[in-house]
CSV table of C-alpha atoms and ligand atoms in Angstrom, one decimal:
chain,number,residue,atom,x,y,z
W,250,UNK,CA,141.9,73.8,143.1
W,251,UNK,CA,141.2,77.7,142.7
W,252,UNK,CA,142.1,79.9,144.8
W,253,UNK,CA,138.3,81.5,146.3
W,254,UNK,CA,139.5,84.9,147.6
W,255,UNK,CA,135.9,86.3,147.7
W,256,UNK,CA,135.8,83.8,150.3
W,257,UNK,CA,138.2,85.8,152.7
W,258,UNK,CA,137.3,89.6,151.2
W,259,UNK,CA,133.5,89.8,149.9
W,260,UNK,CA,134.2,93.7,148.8
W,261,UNK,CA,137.7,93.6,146.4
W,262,UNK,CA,136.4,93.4,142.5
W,263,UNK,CA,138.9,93.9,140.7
W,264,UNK,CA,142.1,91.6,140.7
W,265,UNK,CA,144.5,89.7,138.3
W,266,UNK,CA,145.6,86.3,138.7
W,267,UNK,CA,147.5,83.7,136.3
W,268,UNK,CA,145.1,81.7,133.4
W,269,UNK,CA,145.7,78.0,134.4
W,270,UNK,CA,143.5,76.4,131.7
W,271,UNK,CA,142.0,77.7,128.5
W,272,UNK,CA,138.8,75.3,126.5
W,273,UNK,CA,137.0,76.7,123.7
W,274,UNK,CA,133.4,76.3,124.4
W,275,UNK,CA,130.6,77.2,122.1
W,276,UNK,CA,130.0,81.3,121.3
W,277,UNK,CA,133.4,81.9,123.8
W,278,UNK,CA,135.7,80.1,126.0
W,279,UNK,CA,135.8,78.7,129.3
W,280,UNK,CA,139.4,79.8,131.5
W,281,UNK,CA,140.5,78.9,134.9
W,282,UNK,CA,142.7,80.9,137.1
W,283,UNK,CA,145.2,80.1,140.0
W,284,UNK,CA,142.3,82.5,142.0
W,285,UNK,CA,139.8,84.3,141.4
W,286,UNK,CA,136.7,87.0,142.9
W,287,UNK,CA,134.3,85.3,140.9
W,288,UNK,CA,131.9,83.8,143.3
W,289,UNK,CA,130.5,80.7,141.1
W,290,UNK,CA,127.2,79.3,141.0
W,291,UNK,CA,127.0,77.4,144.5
W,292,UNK,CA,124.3,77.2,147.4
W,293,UNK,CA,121.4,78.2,145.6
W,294,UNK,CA,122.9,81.2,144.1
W,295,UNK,CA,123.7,82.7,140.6
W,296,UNK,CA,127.3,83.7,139.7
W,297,UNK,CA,128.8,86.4,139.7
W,298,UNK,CA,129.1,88.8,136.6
W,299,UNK,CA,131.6,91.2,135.3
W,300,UNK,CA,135.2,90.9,133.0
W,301,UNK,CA,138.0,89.2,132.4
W,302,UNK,CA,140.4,90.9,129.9
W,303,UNK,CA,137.7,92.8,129.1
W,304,UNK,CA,135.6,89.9,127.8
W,305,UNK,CA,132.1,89.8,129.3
W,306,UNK,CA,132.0,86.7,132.3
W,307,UNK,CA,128.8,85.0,131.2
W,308,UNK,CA,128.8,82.4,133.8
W,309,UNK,CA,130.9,80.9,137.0
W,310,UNK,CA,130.7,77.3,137.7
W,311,UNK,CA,132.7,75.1,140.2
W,312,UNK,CA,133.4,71.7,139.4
W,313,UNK,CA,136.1,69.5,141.8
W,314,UNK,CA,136.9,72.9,143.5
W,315,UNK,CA,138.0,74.4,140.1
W,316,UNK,CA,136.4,77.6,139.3
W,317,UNK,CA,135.1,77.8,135.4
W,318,UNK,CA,134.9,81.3,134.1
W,319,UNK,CA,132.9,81.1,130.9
W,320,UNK,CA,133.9,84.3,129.2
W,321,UNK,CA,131.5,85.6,126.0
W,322,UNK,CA,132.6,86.5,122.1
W,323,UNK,CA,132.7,90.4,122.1
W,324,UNK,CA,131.2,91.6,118.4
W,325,UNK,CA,130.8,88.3,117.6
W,326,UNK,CA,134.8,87.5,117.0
W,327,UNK,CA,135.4,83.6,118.6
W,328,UNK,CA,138.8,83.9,117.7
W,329,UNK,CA,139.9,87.1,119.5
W,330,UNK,CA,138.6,85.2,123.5
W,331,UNK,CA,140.9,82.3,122.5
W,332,UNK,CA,143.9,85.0,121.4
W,333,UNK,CA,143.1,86.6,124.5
W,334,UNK,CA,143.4,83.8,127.1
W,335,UNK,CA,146.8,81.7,126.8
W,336,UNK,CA,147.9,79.3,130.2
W,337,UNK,CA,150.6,81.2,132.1
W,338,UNK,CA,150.0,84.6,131.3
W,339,UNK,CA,148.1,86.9,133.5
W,340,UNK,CA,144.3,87.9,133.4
W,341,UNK,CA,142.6,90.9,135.1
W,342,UNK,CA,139.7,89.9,136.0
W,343,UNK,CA,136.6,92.6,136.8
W,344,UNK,CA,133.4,91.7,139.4
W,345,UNK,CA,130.5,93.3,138.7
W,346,UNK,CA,130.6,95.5,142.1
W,347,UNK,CA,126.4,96.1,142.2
W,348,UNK,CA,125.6,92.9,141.3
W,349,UNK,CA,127.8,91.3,143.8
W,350,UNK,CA,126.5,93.8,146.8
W,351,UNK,CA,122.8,93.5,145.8
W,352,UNK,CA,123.7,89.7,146.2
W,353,UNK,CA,125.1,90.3,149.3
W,354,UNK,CA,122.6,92.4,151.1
W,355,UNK,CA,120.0,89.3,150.4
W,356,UNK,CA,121.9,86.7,151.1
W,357,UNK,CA,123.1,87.5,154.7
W,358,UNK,CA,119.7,88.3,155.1
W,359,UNK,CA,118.3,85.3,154.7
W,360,UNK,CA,120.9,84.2,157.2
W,361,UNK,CA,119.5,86.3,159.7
W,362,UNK,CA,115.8,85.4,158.6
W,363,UNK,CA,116.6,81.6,158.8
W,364,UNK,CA,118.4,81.8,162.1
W,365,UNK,CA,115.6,83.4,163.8
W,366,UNK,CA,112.8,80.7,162.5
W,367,UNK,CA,115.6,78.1,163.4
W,368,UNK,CA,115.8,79.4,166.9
W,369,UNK,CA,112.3,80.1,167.5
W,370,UNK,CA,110.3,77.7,165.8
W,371,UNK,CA,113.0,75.1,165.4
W,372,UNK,CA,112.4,74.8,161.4
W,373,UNK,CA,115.5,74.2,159.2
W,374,UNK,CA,115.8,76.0,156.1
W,375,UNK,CA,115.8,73.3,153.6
W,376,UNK,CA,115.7,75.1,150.4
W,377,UNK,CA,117.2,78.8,148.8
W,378,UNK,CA,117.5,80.3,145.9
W,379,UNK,CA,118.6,83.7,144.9
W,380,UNK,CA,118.6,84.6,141.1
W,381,UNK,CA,117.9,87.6,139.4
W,382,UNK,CA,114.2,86.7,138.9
W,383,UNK,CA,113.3,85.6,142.2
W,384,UNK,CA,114.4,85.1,146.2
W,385,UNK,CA,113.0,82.2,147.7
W,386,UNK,CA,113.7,80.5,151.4
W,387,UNK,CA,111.8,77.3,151.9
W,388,UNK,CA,111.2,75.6,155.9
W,389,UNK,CA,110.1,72.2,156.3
W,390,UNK,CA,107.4,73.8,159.1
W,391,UNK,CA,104.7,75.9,158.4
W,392,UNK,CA,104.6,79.7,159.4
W,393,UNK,CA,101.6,81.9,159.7
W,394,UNK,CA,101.4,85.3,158.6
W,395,UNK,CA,101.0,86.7,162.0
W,396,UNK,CA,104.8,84.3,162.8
W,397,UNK,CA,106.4,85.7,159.8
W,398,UNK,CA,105.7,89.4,160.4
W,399,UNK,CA,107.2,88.9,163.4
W,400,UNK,CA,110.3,87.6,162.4
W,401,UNK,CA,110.4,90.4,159.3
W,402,UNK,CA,110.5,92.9,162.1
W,403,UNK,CA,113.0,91.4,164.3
W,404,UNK,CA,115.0,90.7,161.2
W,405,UNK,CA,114.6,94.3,160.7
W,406,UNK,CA,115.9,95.1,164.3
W,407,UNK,CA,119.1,93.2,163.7
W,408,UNK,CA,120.0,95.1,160.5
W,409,UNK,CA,119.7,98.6,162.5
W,410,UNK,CA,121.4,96.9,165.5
W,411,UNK,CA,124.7,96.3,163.0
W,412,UNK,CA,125.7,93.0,164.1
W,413,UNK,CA,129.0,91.8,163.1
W,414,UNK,CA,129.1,89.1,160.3
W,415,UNK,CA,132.6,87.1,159.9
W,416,UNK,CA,133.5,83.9,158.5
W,417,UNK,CA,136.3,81.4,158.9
W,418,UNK,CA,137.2,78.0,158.8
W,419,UNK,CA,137.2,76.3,162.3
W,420,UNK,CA,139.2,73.1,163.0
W,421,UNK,CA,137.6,69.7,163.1
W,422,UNK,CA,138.3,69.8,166.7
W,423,UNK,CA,136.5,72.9,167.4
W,424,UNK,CA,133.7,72.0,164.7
W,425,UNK,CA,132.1,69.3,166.6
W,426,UNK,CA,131.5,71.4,169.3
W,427,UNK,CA,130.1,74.2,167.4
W,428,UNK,CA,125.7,74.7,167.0
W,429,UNK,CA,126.4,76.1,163.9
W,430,UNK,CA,123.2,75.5,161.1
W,431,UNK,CA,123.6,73.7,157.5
W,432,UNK,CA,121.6,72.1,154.7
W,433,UNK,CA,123.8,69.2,154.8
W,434,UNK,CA,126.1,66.9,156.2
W,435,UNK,CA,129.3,68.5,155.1
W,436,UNK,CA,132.7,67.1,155.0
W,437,UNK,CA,136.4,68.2,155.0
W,438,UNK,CA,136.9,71.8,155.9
W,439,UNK,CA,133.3,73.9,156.9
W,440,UNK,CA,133.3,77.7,156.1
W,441,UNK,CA,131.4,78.8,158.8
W,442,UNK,CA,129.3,82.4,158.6
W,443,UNK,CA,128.7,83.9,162.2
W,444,UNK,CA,126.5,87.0,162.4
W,445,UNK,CA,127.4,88.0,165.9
W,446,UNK,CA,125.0,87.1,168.5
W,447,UNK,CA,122.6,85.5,166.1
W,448,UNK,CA,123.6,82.9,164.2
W,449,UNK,CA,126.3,80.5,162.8
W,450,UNK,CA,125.7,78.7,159.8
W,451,UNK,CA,127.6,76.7,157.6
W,452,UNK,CA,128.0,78.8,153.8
W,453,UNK,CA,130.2,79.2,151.1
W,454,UNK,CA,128.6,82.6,149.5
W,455,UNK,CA,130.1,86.2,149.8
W,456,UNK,CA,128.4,88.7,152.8
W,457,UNK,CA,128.6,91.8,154.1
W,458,UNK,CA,130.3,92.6,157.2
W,459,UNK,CA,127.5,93.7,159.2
W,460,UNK,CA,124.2,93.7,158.7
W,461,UNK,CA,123.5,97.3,159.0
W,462,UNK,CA,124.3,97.1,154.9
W,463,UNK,CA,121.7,95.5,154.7
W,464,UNK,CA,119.2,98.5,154.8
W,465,UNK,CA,116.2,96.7,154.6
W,466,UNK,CA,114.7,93.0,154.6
W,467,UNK,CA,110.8,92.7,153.4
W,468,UNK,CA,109.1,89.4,152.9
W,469,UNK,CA,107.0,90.0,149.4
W,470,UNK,CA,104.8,86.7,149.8
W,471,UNK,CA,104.5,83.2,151.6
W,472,UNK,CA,103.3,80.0,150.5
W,473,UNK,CA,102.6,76.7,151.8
W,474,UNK,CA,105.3,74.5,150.2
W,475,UNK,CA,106.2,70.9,150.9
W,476,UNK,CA,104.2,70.6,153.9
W,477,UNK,CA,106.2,73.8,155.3
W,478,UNK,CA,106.7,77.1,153.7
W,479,UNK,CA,108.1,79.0,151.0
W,480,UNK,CA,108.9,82.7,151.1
W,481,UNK,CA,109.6,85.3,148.6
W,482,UNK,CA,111.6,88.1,149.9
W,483,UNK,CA,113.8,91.0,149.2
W,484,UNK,CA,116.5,93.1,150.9
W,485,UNK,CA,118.5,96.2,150.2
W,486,UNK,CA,118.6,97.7,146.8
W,487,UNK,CA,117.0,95.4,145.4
W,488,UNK,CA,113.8,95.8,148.1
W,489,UNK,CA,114.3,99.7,147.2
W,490,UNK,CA,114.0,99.0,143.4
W,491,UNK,CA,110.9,96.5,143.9
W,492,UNK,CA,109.3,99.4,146.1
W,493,UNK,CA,110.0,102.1,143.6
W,494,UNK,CA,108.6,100.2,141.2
W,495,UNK,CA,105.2,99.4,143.1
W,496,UNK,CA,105.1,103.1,143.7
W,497,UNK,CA,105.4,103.7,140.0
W,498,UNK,CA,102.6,101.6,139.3
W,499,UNK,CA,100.8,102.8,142.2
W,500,UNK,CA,101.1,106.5,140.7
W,501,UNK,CA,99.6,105.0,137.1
W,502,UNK,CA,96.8,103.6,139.1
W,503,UNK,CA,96.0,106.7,140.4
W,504,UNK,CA,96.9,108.5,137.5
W,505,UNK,CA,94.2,106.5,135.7
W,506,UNK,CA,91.7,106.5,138.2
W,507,UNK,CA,92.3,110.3,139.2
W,508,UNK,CA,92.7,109.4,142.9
W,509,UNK,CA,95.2,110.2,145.2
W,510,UNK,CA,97.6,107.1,146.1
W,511,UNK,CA,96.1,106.7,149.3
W,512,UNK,CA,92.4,106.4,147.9
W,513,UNK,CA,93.4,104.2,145.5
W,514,UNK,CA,91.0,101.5,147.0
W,515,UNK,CA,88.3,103.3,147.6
W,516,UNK,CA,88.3,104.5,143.9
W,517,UNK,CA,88.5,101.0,142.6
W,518,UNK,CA,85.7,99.7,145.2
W,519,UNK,CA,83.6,102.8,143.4
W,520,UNK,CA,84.6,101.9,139.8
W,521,UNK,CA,83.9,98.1,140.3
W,522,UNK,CA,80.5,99.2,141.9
W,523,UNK,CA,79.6,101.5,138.3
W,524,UNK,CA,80.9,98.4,136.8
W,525,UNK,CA,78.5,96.1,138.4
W,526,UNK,CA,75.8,98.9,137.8
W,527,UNK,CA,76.8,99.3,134.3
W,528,UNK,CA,76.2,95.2,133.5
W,529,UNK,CA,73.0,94.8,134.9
W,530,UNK,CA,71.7,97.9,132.9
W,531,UNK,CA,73.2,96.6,130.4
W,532,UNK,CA,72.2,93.1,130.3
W,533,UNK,CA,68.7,94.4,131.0
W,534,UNK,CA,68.6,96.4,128.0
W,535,UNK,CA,69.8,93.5,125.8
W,536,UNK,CA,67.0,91.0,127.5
W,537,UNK,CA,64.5,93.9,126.8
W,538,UNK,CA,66.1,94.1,122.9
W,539,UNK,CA,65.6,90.1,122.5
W,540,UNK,CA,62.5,90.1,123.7
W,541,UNK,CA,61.4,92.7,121.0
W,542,UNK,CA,63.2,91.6,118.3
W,543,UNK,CA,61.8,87.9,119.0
W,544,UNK,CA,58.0,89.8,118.8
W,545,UNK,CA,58.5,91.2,115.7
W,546,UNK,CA,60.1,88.0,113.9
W,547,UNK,CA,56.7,86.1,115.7
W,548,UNK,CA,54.5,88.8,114.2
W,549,UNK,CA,56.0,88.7,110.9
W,550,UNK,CA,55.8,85.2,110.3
W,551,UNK,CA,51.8,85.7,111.2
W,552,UNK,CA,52.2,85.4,114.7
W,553,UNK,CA,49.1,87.1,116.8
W,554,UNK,CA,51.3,88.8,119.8
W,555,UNK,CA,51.4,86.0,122.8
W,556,UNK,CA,49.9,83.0,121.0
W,557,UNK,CA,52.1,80.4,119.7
W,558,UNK,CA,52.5,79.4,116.4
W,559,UNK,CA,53.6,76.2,114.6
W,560,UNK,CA,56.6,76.3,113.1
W,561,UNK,CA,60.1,77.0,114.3
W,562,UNK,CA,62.2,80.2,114.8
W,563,UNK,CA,65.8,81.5,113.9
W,564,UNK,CA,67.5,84.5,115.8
W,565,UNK,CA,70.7,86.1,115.9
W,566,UNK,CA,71.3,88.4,119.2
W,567,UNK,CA,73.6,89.7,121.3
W,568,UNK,CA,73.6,89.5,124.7
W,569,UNK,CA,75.7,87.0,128.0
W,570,UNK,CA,74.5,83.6,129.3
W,571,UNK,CA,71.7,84.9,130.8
W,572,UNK,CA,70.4,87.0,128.0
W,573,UNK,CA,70.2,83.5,126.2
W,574,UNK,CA,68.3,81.6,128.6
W,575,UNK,CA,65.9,84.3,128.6
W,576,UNK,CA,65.6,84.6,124.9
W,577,UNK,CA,65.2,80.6,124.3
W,578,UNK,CA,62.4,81.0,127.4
W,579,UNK,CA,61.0,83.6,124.8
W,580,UNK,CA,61.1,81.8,122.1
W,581,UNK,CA,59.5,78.4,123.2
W,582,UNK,CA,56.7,80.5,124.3
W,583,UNK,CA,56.3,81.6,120.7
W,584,UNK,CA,56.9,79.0,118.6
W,585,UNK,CA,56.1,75.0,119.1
W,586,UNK,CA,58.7,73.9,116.6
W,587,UNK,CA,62.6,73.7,116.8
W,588,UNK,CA,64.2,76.8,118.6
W,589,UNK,CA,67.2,77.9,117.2
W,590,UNK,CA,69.3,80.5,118.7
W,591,UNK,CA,73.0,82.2,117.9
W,592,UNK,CA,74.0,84.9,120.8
W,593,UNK,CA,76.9,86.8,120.2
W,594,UNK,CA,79.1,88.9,117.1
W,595,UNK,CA,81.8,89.2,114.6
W,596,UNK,CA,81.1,85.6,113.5
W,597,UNK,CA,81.7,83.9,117.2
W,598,UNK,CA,78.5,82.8,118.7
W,599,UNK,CA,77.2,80.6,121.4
W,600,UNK,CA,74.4,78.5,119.9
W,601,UNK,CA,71.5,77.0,121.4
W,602,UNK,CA,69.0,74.1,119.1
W,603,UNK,CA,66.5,73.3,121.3
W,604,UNK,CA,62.7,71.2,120.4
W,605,UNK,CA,60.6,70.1,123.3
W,606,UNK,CA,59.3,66.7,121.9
W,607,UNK,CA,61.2,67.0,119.0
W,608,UNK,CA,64.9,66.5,117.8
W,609,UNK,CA,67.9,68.6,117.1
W,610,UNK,CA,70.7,66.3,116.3
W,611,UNK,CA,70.8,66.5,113.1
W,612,UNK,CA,71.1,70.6,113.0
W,613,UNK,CA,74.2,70.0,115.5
W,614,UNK,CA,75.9,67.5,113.4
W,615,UNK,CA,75.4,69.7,110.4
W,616,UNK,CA,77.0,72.7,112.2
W,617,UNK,CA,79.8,70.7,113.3
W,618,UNK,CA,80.6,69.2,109.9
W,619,UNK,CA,79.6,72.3,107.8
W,620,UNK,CA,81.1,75.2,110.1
W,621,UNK,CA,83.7,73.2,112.4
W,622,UNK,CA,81.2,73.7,115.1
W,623,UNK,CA,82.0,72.8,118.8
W,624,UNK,CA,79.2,71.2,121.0
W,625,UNK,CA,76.8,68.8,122.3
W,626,UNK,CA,74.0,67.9,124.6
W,627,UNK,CA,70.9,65.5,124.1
W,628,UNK,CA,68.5,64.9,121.3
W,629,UNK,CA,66.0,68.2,122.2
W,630,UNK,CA,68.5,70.4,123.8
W,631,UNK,CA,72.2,70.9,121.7
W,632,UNK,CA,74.7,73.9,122.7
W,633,UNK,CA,77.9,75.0,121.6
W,634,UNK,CA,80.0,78.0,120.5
W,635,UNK,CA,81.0,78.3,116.2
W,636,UNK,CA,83.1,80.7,114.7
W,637,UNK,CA,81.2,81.7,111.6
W,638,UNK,CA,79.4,84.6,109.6
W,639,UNK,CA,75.6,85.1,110.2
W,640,UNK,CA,75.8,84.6,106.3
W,641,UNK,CA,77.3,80.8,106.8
W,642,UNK,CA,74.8,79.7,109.7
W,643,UNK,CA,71.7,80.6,108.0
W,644,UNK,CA,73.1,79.0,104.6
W,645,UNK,CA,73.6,75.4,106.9
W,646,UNK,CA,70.4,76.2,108.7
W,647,UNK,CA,68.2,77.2,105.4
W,648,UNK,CA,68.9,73.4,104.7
W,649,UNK,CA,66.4,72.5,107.7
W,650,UNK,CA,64.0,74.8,107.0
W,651,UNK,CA,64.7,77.4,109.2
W,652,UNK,CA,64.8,81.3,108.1
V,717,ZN,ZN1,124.5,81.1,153.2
């Protein structure tokens, strides 16, 4: 068994301690010490980082109450970790100080969270995880936003109020008479984390000593999960980085939008309002474009303007959904024999094959096998989308008569 002295001091980093077992594992090796401040990969957590000998600490695992270090090849040299590592001599081992503390900071304040939704609302936490991508605590009851707020600000309270957090391992004796929370049923010896005054919860991960270190705790977003909840949440440095980094963005919003951080919305409301503005001139101006350019093919294949003429039609235009309906309406007015229109540009187009009383199969099955054409519909009415040049479609379409 190793030695876990993070267990009784959260804050010492650095620390040397005698190499136990040396195994060559791919791109490095993995070595155990008689003890070690390497928290390893337990509760929901990610392991610590930092050095041994020098040699990057890539990951912590415990198996059996054995601590695995797996230290990393340094410029690519497999043979120098091994050289470096032999059973019985000493290793100086190196935590990552920040990443420990960040770790910290978050993880007694879940505690804190998790005891107050335990004691008011009775819910357990049955789920955490706290890697560098993402903070989650999951309850098996569900928690409004209105509830959660709440808590955030009481959580908030107890950091400023700089409650004392200790743990230790009571006796079996004095365990069974102890309200203390866990995830499990535990046996053997139970490390115990008390925050003073707020809670007591069985936990094996490093803390800090009281929670004003925390600075700040900050739920980012809630979910219902499980038929309870799951919440995303940050604390300390890690709440200040995620904050300067909104802010950041926040400036480039306003950057871009020439607004002021704090008229941000209103800016957007305006900008989506032009953009709104913007389509429907827009999309008016292509109907009114169809429309003409549908006249002029009618007139010169002898149309007389509004009478319709026997044959069938061929268009390419541009234009949204709506455009198209418009421009088949158009065209069906116009001409009495298949109605074939391509909407779109740089050779991807939504087509429409459309005959009242007539049929369009065949065009749709030639488009298909011809130009890998996607689509379908009934025997008067075929739509789809192709990826082809005007060039192509008219080539496949000149086989049915149409120009
Ligand atoms: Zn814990």
């Amino acid at each position: 068994m190793t030695e876990r002295l993070y267990e009784d001091n959260s804050y010492e980093v650095a620390f040397s301690s005698e190499v136990t077992a040396v195994k060559p594992v791919k791109g490095g090796a993995e070595v155990v010490l008689k003890e070690t401040y390497f928290f390893p990969a337990e509760g929901g957590q990610s392991p610590d980082r930092g050095t041994l000998n020098g040699f990057p600490v890539i990951d912590v695992q415990i198996r059996d109450g054995e601590i695995f270090h797996t230290v990393g090849v340094k410029d690519g040299d497999e043979a120098s970790v091994l050289a470096a590592f032999r059973v019985g001599q000493t290793a100086t081992g190196q935590v990552d100080w920040e990443f420990r503390f960040r770790n910290m900071q978050m993880h007694s304040a879940e505690h804190i969270f998790s005891g107050l939704v335990h004691t008011h609302f009775g819910y357990a936490n049955v789920g955490f995880h706290l890697s560098e991508n993402s903070a989650t605590m999951d309850y098996n009851g569900e928690l409004t936003k209105e509830q959660i707020e709440a808590l955030e600000t009481e959580t908030n309270r107890i950091i400023v109020e700089g409650h004392r957090i200790t743990a230790r391992y009571p006796s079996a004796e004095e365990l069974k008479t102890l309200p203390y929370r866990s995830k499990k049923e535990l046996t053997g010896p139970v490390r115990l984390v008390e925050i003073e005054g707020v809670d007591l919860c069985a936990c094996c991960v490093p803390h800090v000593k009281s929670t004003s270190e925390i600075g700040l705790f900050k739920v980012i977003s809630f979910e219902r999960y499980k038929g309870g909840t799951r919440l995303h949440y940050l604390a300390g440095f890690r709440a200040l980085s995620h904050f300067r980094e909104c802010l950041a963005s926040l400036g480039e919003a306003g950057q871009i939008l020439s607004a002021k951080q704090t008229d941000i919305v209103p800016a957007l409301r305006n900008l989506a309002a032009e953009a709104r503005e913007l389509r429907f001139r827009l999309t008016s101006a292509e109907r009114e474009l169809a429309e003409a350019a549908i006249a002029q093919y009618h007139a010169k294949r002898g149309g007389v303007a509004g009478e319709k003429l026997s044959g069938d039609a061929l268009m390419f235009l541009s234009g949204d959904a709506s455009v198209a309906r418009h421009a088949l309406d158009v065209m069906e007015e116009l001409f009495d024999g298949t109605c074939a229109l391509f909407i779109g540009q740089d050779s991807t187009y939504r087509y429409f094959l459309e005959h009242q009383g007539g049929t369009v199969t065949e065009i749709g099955n030639a488009l298909k096998e011809q130009l890998s054409a996607r689509g379908g519909g009934k025997p008067f009415s075929v739509s789809g989308s192709v990826q082809a040049t005007e060039e192509d479609i008219r080539r496949v379409l000149s086989g049915f008569g149409l120009h």
